[in-house]
Amino acid sequence: MLSSTVLVQGYMIESLYINRAKFAIVVVNGISVPFFKQLNSKLKQ
């Protein structure tokens, strides 16, 4: 039987894959992401 920590880790990894796929779709479609624009402007200062 799987322990609960293994199940939680699996769920977290699965959610990371889903979020990465969503981000890839945004990048491929060329949709601007305001968070990264703000981050870049702060890093350039």
PDB file of C-alpha atoms in Angstrom:
ATOM      1  CA  MET A   1       0.000   0.000   0.000  1.00  0.00           C
ATOM      2  CA  LEU A   2       1.270   3.479  -0.885  1.00  0.00           C
ATOM      3  CA  SER A   3       1.902   5.920   1.893  1.00  0.00           C
ATOM      4  CA  SER A   4       0.221   9.304   1.828  1.00  0.00           C
ATOM      5  CA  THR A   5       3.513  11.148   1.216  1.00  0.00           C
ATOM      6  CA  VAL A   6       4.037   9.264  -2.031  1.00  0.00           C
ATOM      7  CA  LEU A   7       0.539  10.180  -3.161  1.00  0.00           C
ATOM      8  CA  VAL A   8       1.065  13.843  -2.251  1.00  0.00           C
ATOM      9  CA  GLN A   9       4.361  13.952  -4.150  1.00  0.00           C
ATOM     10  CA  GLY A  10       2.694  12.394  -7.179  1.00  0.00           C
ATOM     11  CA  TYR A  11      -0.103  14.946  -7.041  1.00  0.00           C
ATOM     12  CA  MET A  12       2.382  17.825  -6.804  1.00  0.00           C
ATOM     13  CA  ILE A  13       4.416  16.559  -9.751  1.00  0.00           C
ATOM     14  CA  GLU A  14       1.255  16.119 -11.798  1.00  0.00           C
ATOM     15  CA  SER A  15       0.165  19.684 -11.046  1.00  0.00           C
ATOM     16  CA  LEU A  16       3.601  20.956 -12.094  1.00  0.00           C
ATOM     17  CA  TYR A  17       3.283  19.162 -15.434  1.00  0.00           C
ATOM     18  CA  ILE A  18      -0.166  20.643 -15.990  1.00  0.00           C
ATOM     19  CA  ASN A  19       1.005  24.166 -15.169  1.00  0.00           C
ATOM     20  CA  ARG A  20       4.044  23.766 -17.421  1.00  0.00           C
ATOM     21  CA  ALA A  21       1.788  22.673 -20.273  1.00  0.00           C
ATOM     22  CA  LYS A  22      -0.453  25.710 -19.760  1.00  0.00           C
ATOM     23  CA  PHE A  23       2.583  28.009 -19.790  1.00  0.00           C
ATOM     24  CA  ALA A  24       3.870  26.375 -22.990  1.00  0.00           C
ATOM     25  CA  ILE A  25       0.526  27.041 -24.699  1.00  0.00           C
ATOM     26  CA  VAL A  26       0.700  30.695 -23.661  1.00  0.00           C
ATOM     27  CA  VAL A  27       4.235  31.021 -25.037  1.00  0.00           C
ATOM     28  CA  VAL A  28       3.426  29.258 -28.311  1.00  0.00           C
ATOM     29  CA  ASN A  29       0.396  31.474 -28.896  1.00  0.00           C
ATOM     30  CA  GLY A  30       2.501  34.561 -28.231  1.00  0.00           C
ATOM     31  CA  ILE A  31       0.270  35.830 -25.446  1.00  0.00           C
ATOM     32  CA  SER A  32       2.067  38.381 -23.297  1.00  0.00           C
ATOM     33  CA  VAL A  33       2.525  37.515 -19.656  1.00  0.00           C
ATOM     34  CA  PRO A  34       2.504  40.715 -17.539  1.00  0.00           C
ATOM     35  CA  PHE A  35       4.270  39.023 -14.624  1.00  0.00           C
ATOM     36  CA  PHE A  36       7.392  38.418 -16.695  1.00  0.00           C
ATOM     37  CA  LYS A  37       7.356  41.937 -18.118  1.00  0.00           C
ATOM     38  CA  GLN A  38       7.379  43.352 -14.598  1.00  0.00           C
ATOM     39  CA  LEU A  39      10.076  40.929 -13.522  1.00  0.00           C
ATOM     40  CA  ASN A  40      12.290  41.843 -16.479  1.00  0.00           C
ATOM     41  CA  SER A  41      11.890  45.557 -15.844  1.00  0.00           C
ATOM     42  CA  LYS A  42      12.873  45.087 -12.190  1.00  0.00           C
ATOM     43  CA  LEU A  43      15.921  43.028 -13.119  1.00  0.00           C
ATOM     44  CA  LYS A  44      17.135  45.584 -15.668  1.00  0.00           C
ATOM     45  CA  GLN A  45      17.101  48.422 -13.133  1.00  0.00           C
TER      46      GLN A  45
END
